[in-house]
Amino acid sequence: MAMQTLSMLRTEVKFRFIEYLKTSKSPYYEPALTVCPCCGQHASIVSDFMWSCTRCGRQGDVVDFAKEIHGYRTEAEAVKHVCRVLGIKICFLDTITADDLMDMQFPDNQELIEKILGKGLYLLVGASKIGKSWLVLWLAHCISLGLNVWNLKTKQSDVLYLSLEDTHQRLQRRLVEVSGGETGQLTIATDAELLGSGLEEQLSNFLHDHPETKFVIIDTLQKIRQLKSDCYSYAGDYATLTALKQIADRYDLTILLVHHTRKQEATDAVDKISGTTGLIGCADGSLILEKEERLGTRGSLTVTSREHPDMKLLLDFDRDEKKWKFLGYEDLQQEEPEDPVLAAVSILIREQKCWKGTATELLSLLLKINPTLFAKPNSLVRKLNAKTKELSDRYGIHYATQRAENVKYLILEAVFDNTDMCDISDIRPGA
Ligand SMILES: [Zn+2]
């Protein structure tokens, strides 16, 4: 048996483009038209294997198409996806060496709400009438203006709020109460189609026309899922959320899906989500809103995500301002101990504002600051690669690398001090 390779698989799927479009329920129109994954306009399918868009000029085969539409980082991920859709058995294991992994640099994705909402699909769960809608409307307002949420930093973005259990009149009243009459780029819809019957297309069209929108709230799940008998099964839930997660990934944004908890009281917070665990399995994180007593104002928000340890915020609903106010954390958040290498980098950058040079040069400067550091130039680079986010969040230092004439330069600059930002090109290497 011949060994299967990535390029063999890519050749195998190449002429099954139209079959892929039909099986994956991607748009396909006879005789040979699809929708361009880059610009969303009609694109022709040339010679049965290539999409070609006259509007944006992009083209490619089925693997490029899948990579673009689902936002895969690598060719291998896109090929595997296409094979799964077409039912082709994948016999090679997609691997990376530890050395290559440590040399990779990932983009520093700033979270929408620090430690609470990253990119992807998140669930907000709570009993009905507990104050979920007040909470999401306030979150929408804060994000649209880039205001802090409680004491947590946010990333400003345009917001789309599907408030499917409300009327325009009621929303108007709520919005005035929450925002005081002024808000950012917040767009609202009170009516939408069901998932699988038009909602995906409605969202795609909106997001294509409003690329600045990076936060979508859907209130509630019950209003968008098909009420067929199999829909509350694990498979039904998983399929529902997968469709939304694909949209979040494809448009590189956050979707917050509001869901009522079931009536029976479950003790574990995660247990309270729906009758099945399918919802949690597919989401990138969940927020569970609870009250101590049904008629009281004290409550809590339990945050579970893949990126951070679980945490519980204690809240109090202010009935006059219609806002959940922050009281504190249930468990005191212990700050991680400082990494001595990062601490030395921060001392260096506090003095120099920005620095460019090789790893060897950086190491010798850091050793002057802290002679007890134990590192080699190569392991120093790998540490910076892995801690790019901590450097930026904790110390306000932006880290990047640059290759020129076969020499790898490290660039470190203070990001908060933008009054006299230095121009990196002016700095001589190692200065
Ligand atoms: Zn196009």
mmCIF file with all atom_site columns, C-alpha atoms in Angstrom, residues 43-124:
data_model
loop_
_atom_site.group_PDB
_atom_site.id
_atom_site.type_symbol
_atom_site.label_atom_id
_atom_site.label_alt_id
_atom_site.label_comp_id
_atom_site.label_asym_id
_atom_site.label_entity_id
_atom_site.label_seq_id
_atom_site.pdbx_PDB_ins_code
_atom_site.Cartn_x
_atom_site.Cartn_y
_atom_site.Cartn_z
_atom_site.occupancy
_atom_site.B_iso_or_equiv
_atom_site.pdbx_formal_charge
_atom_site.auth_seq_id
_atom_site.auth_comp_id
_atom_site.auth_asym_id
_atom_site.auth_atom_id
_atom_site.pdbx_PDB_model_num
ATOM 1  C CA . ALA A 1 43  ? -17.787 33.390 -8.415  1.00 0.00 ? 43  ALA A CA 1
ATOM 2  C CA . SER A 1 44  ? -17.595 30.972 -11.298 1.00 0.00 ? 44  SER A CA 1
ATOM 3  C CA . ILE A 1 45  ? -16.296 27.436 -11.069 1.00 0.00 ? 45  ILE A CA 1
ATOM 4  C CA . VAL A 1 46  ? -13.735 26.974 -13.826 1.00 0.00 ? 46  VAL A CA 1
ATOM 5  C CA . SER A 1 47  ? -13.095 23.506 -15.317 1.00 0.00 ? 47  SER A CA 1
ATOM 6  C CA . ASP A 1 48  ? -14.964 21.873 -12.422 1.00 0.00 ? 48  ASP A CA 1
ATOM 7  C CA . PHE A 1 49  ? -12.125 22.381 -9.938  1.00 0.00 ? 49  PHE A CA 1
ATOM 8  C CA . MET A 1 50  ? -11.403 26.051 -9.365  1.00 0.00 ? 50  MET A CA 1
ATOM 9  C CA . TRP A 1 51  ? -13.385 28.981 -8.090  1.00 0.00 ? 51  TRP A CA 1
ATOM 10 C CA . SER A 1 52  ? -12.507 32.250 -9.737  1.00 0.00 ? 52  SER A CA 1
ATOM 11 C CA . CYS A 1 53  ? -13.881 35.618 -8.613  1.00 0.00 ? 53  CYS A CA 1
ATOM 12 C CA . THR A 1 54  ? -13.971 38.546 -11.008 1.00 0.00 ? 54  THR A CA 1
ATOM 13 C CA . ARG A 1 55  ? -14.784 40.997 -8.233  1.00 0.00 ? 55  ARG A CA 1
ATOM 14 C CA . CYS A 1 56  ? -11.861 40.456 -5.867  1.00 0.00 ? 56  CYS A CA 1
ATOM 15 C CA . GLY A 1 57  ? -9.612  38.525 -8.220  1.00 0.00 ? 57  GLY A CA 1
ATOM 16 C CA . ARG A 1 58  ? -9.104  35.600 -5.834  1.00 0.00 ? 58  ARG A CA 1
ATOM 17 C CA . GLN A 1 59  ? -9.187  32.009 -7.009  1.00 0.00 ? 59  GLN A CA 1
ATOM 18 C CA . GLY A 1 60  ? -8.217  28.535 -5.898  1.00 0.00 ? 60  GLY A CA 1
ATOM 19 C CA . ASP A 1 61  ? -9.181  24.894 -5.604  1.00 0.00 ? 61  ASP A CA 1
ATOM 20 C CA . VAL A 1 62  ? -11.452 23.207 -3.083  1.00 0.00 ? 62  VAL A CA 1
ATOM 21 C CA . VAL A 1 63  ? -8.755  23.234 -0.391  1.00 0.00 ? 63  VAL A CA 1
ATOM 22 C CA . ASP A 1 64  ? -8.146  26.978 -0.790  1.00 0.00 ? 64  ASP A CA 1
ATOM 23 C CA . PHE A 1 65  ? -11.909 27.468 -0.726  1.00 0.00 ? 65  PHE A CA 1
ATOM 24 C CA . ALA A 1 66  ? -12.297 25.534 2.538   1.00 0.00 ? 66  ALA A CA 1
ATOM 25 C CA . LYS A 1 67  ? -9.249  27.214 4.081   1.00 0.00 ? 67  LYS A CA 1
ATOM 26 C CA . GLU A 1 68  ? -10.650 30.657 3.286   1.00 0.00 ? 68  GLU A CA 1
ATOM 27 C CA . ILE A 1 69  ? -14.221 29.963 4.349   1.00 0.00 ? 69  ILE A CA 1
ATOM 28 C CA . HIS A 1 70  ? -13.372 28.304 7.680   1.00 0.00 ? 70  HIS A CA 1
ATOM 29 C CA . GLY A 1 71  ? -10.274 30.354 8.444   1.00 0.00 ? 71  GLY A CA 1
ATOM 30 C CA . TYR A 1 72  ? -7.889  27.410 8.780   1.00 0.00 ? 72  TYR A CA 1
ATOM 31 C CA . ARG A 1 73  ? -4.298  28.353 9.491   1.00 0.00 ? 73  ARG A CA 1
ATOM 32 C CA . THR A 1 74  ? -2.677  25.551 7.513   1.00 0.00 ? 74  THR A CA 1
ATOM 33 C CA . GLU A 1 75  ? -3.151  23.607 4.300   1.00 0.00 ? 75  GLU A CA 1
ATOM 34 C CA . ALA A 1 76  ? -3.244  20.341 6.288   1.00 0.00 ? 76  ALA A CA 1
ATOM 35 C CA . GLU A 1 77  ? -6.219  21.505 8.383   1.00 0.00 ? 77  GLU A CA 1
ATOM 36 C CA . ALA A 1 78  ? -8.153  22.482 5.253   1.00 0.00 ? 78  ALA A CA 1
ATOM 37 C CA . VAL A 1 79  ? -7.326  19.203 3.458   1.00 0.00 ? 79  VAL A CA 1
ATOM 38 C CA . LYS A 1 80  ? -8.444  17.178 6.492   1.00 0.00 ? 80  LYS A CA 1
ATOM 39 C CA . HIS A 1 81  ? -11.720 19.111 6.632   1.00 0.00 ? 81  HIS A CA 1
ATOM 40 C CA . VAL A 1 82  ? -12.438 18.482 2.928   1.00 0.00 ? 82  VAL A CA 1
ATOM 41 C CA . CYS A 1 83  ? -11.619 14.767 3.326   1.00 0.00 ? 83  CYS A CA 1
ATOM 42 C CA . ARG A 1 84  ? -13.999 14.464 6.282   1.00 0.00 ? 84  ARG A CA 1
ATOM 43 C CA . VAL A 1 85  ? -16.806 16.111 4.333   1.00 0.00 ? 85  VAL A CA 1
ATOM 44 C CA . LEU A 1 86  ? -16.198 13.774 1.377   1.00 0.00 ? 86  LEU A CA 1
ATOM 45 C CA . GLY A 1 87  ? -15.802 10.697 3.563   1.00 0.00 ? 87  GLY A CA 1
ATOM 46 C CA . ILE A 1 88  ? -12.166 10.046 2.624   1.00 0.00 ? 88  ILE A CA 1
ATOM 47 C CA . LYS A 1 89  ? -10.214 8.141  5.233   1.00 0.00 ? 89  LYS A CA 1
ATOM 48 C CA . ILE A 1 90  ? -7.259  10.141 6.575   1.00 0.00 ? 90  ILE A CA 1
ATOM 49 C CA . CYS A 1 91  ? -4.294  7.808  7.121   1.00 0.00 ? 91  CYS A CA 1
ATOM 50 C CA . PHE A 1 92  ? -1.527  10.279 7.880   1.00 0.00 ? 92  PHE A CA 1
ATOM 51 C CA . LEU A 1 93  ? -1.098  11.892 11.253  1.00 0.00 ? 93  LEU A CA 1
ATOM 52 C CA . ASP A 1 94  ? -0.724  15.683 11.027  1.00 0.00 ? 94  ASP A CA 1
ATOM 53 C CA . THR A 1 95  ? 2.238   16.364 13.306  1.00 0.00 ? 95  THR A CA 1
ATOM 54 C CA . ILE A 1 96  ? 4.594   19.176 14.280  1.00 0.00 ? 96  ILE A CA 1
ATOM 55 C CA . THR A 1 97  ? 7.960   18.795 15.987  1.00 0.00 ? 97  THR A CA 1
ATOM 56 C CA . ALA A 1 98  ? 8.406   20.344 19.407  1.00 0.00 ? 98  ALA A CA 1
ATOM 57 C CA . ASP A 1 99  ? 11.232  22.458 17.947  1.00 0.00 ? 99  ASP A CA 1
ATOM 58 C CA . ASP A 1 100 ? 9.004   23.884 15.199  1.00 0.00 ? 100 ASP A CA 1
ATOM 59 C CA . LEU A 1 101 ? 6.186   24.491 17.670  1.00 0.00 ? 101 LEU A CA 1
ATOM 60 C CA . MET A 1 102 ? 8.422   26.515 19.972  1.00 0.00 ? 102 MET A CA 1
ATOM 61 C CA . ASP A 1 103 ? 9.632   28.600 17.031  1.00 0.00 ? 103 ASP A CA 1
ATOM 62 C CA . MET A 1 104 ? 6.088   29.579 16.011  1.00 0.00 ? 104 MET A CA 1
ATOM 63 C CA . GLN A 1 105 ? 4.665   33.009 16.740  1.00 0.00 ? 105 GLN A CA 1
ATOM 64 C CA . PHE A 1 106 ? 0.917   33.393 17.195  1.00 0.00 ? 106 PHE A CA 1
ATOM 65 C CA . PRO A 1 107 ? -1.007  36.632 16.740  1.00 0.00 ? 107 PRO A CA 1
ATOM 66 C CA . ASP A 1 108 ? -1.812  38.294 20.031  1.00 0.00 ? 108 ASP A CA 1
ATOM 67 C CA . ASN A 1 109 ? -5.598  38.155 20.007  1.00 0.00 ? 109 ASN A CA 1
ATOM 68 C CA . GLN A 1 110 ? -6.874  40.758 22.400  1.00 0.00 ? 110 GLN A CA 1
ATOM 69 C CA . GLU A 1 111 ? -9.938  39.452 24.153  1.00 0.00 ? 111 GLU A CA 1
ATOM 70 C CA . LEU A 1 112 ? -13.275 41.210 23.733  1.00 0.00 ? 112 LEU A CA 1
ATOM 71 C CA . ILE A 1 113 ? -13.644 41.265 27.523  1.00 0.00 ? 113 ILE A CA 1
ATOM 72 C CA . GLU A 1 114 ? -10.488 40.442 29.440  1.00 0.00 ? 114 GLU A CA 1
ATOM 73 C CA . LYS A 1 115 ? -10.645 36.940 30.982  1.00 0.00 ? 115 LYS A CA 1
ATOM 74 C CA . ILE A 1 116 ? -14.364 36.577 30.122  1.00 0.00 ? 116 ILE A CA 1
ATOM 75 C CA . LEU A 1 117 ? -14.965 36.654 26.367  1.00 0.00 ? 117 LEU A CA 1
ATOM 76 C CA . GLY A 1 118 ? -12.381 35.707 23.765  1.00 0.00 ? 118 GLY A CA 1
ATOM 77 C CA . LYS A 1 119 ? -13.053 34.889 20.134  1.00 0.00 ? 119 LYS A CA 1
ATOM 78 C CA . GLY A 1 120 ? -15.390 32.060 19.203  1.00 0.00 ? 120 GLY A CA 1
ATOM 79 C CA . LEU A 1 121 ? -18.737 30.876 20.505  1.00 0.00 ? 121 LEU A CA 1
ATOM 80 C CA . TYR A 1 122 ? -19.762 31.565 24.115  1.00 0.00 ? 122 TYR A CA 1
ATOM 81 C CA . LEU A 1 123 ? -22.928 30.718 26.002  1.00 0.00 ? 123 LEU A CA 1
ATOM 82 C CA . LEU A 1 124 ? -24.674 32.868 28.582  1.00 0.00 ? 124 LEU A CA 1
#
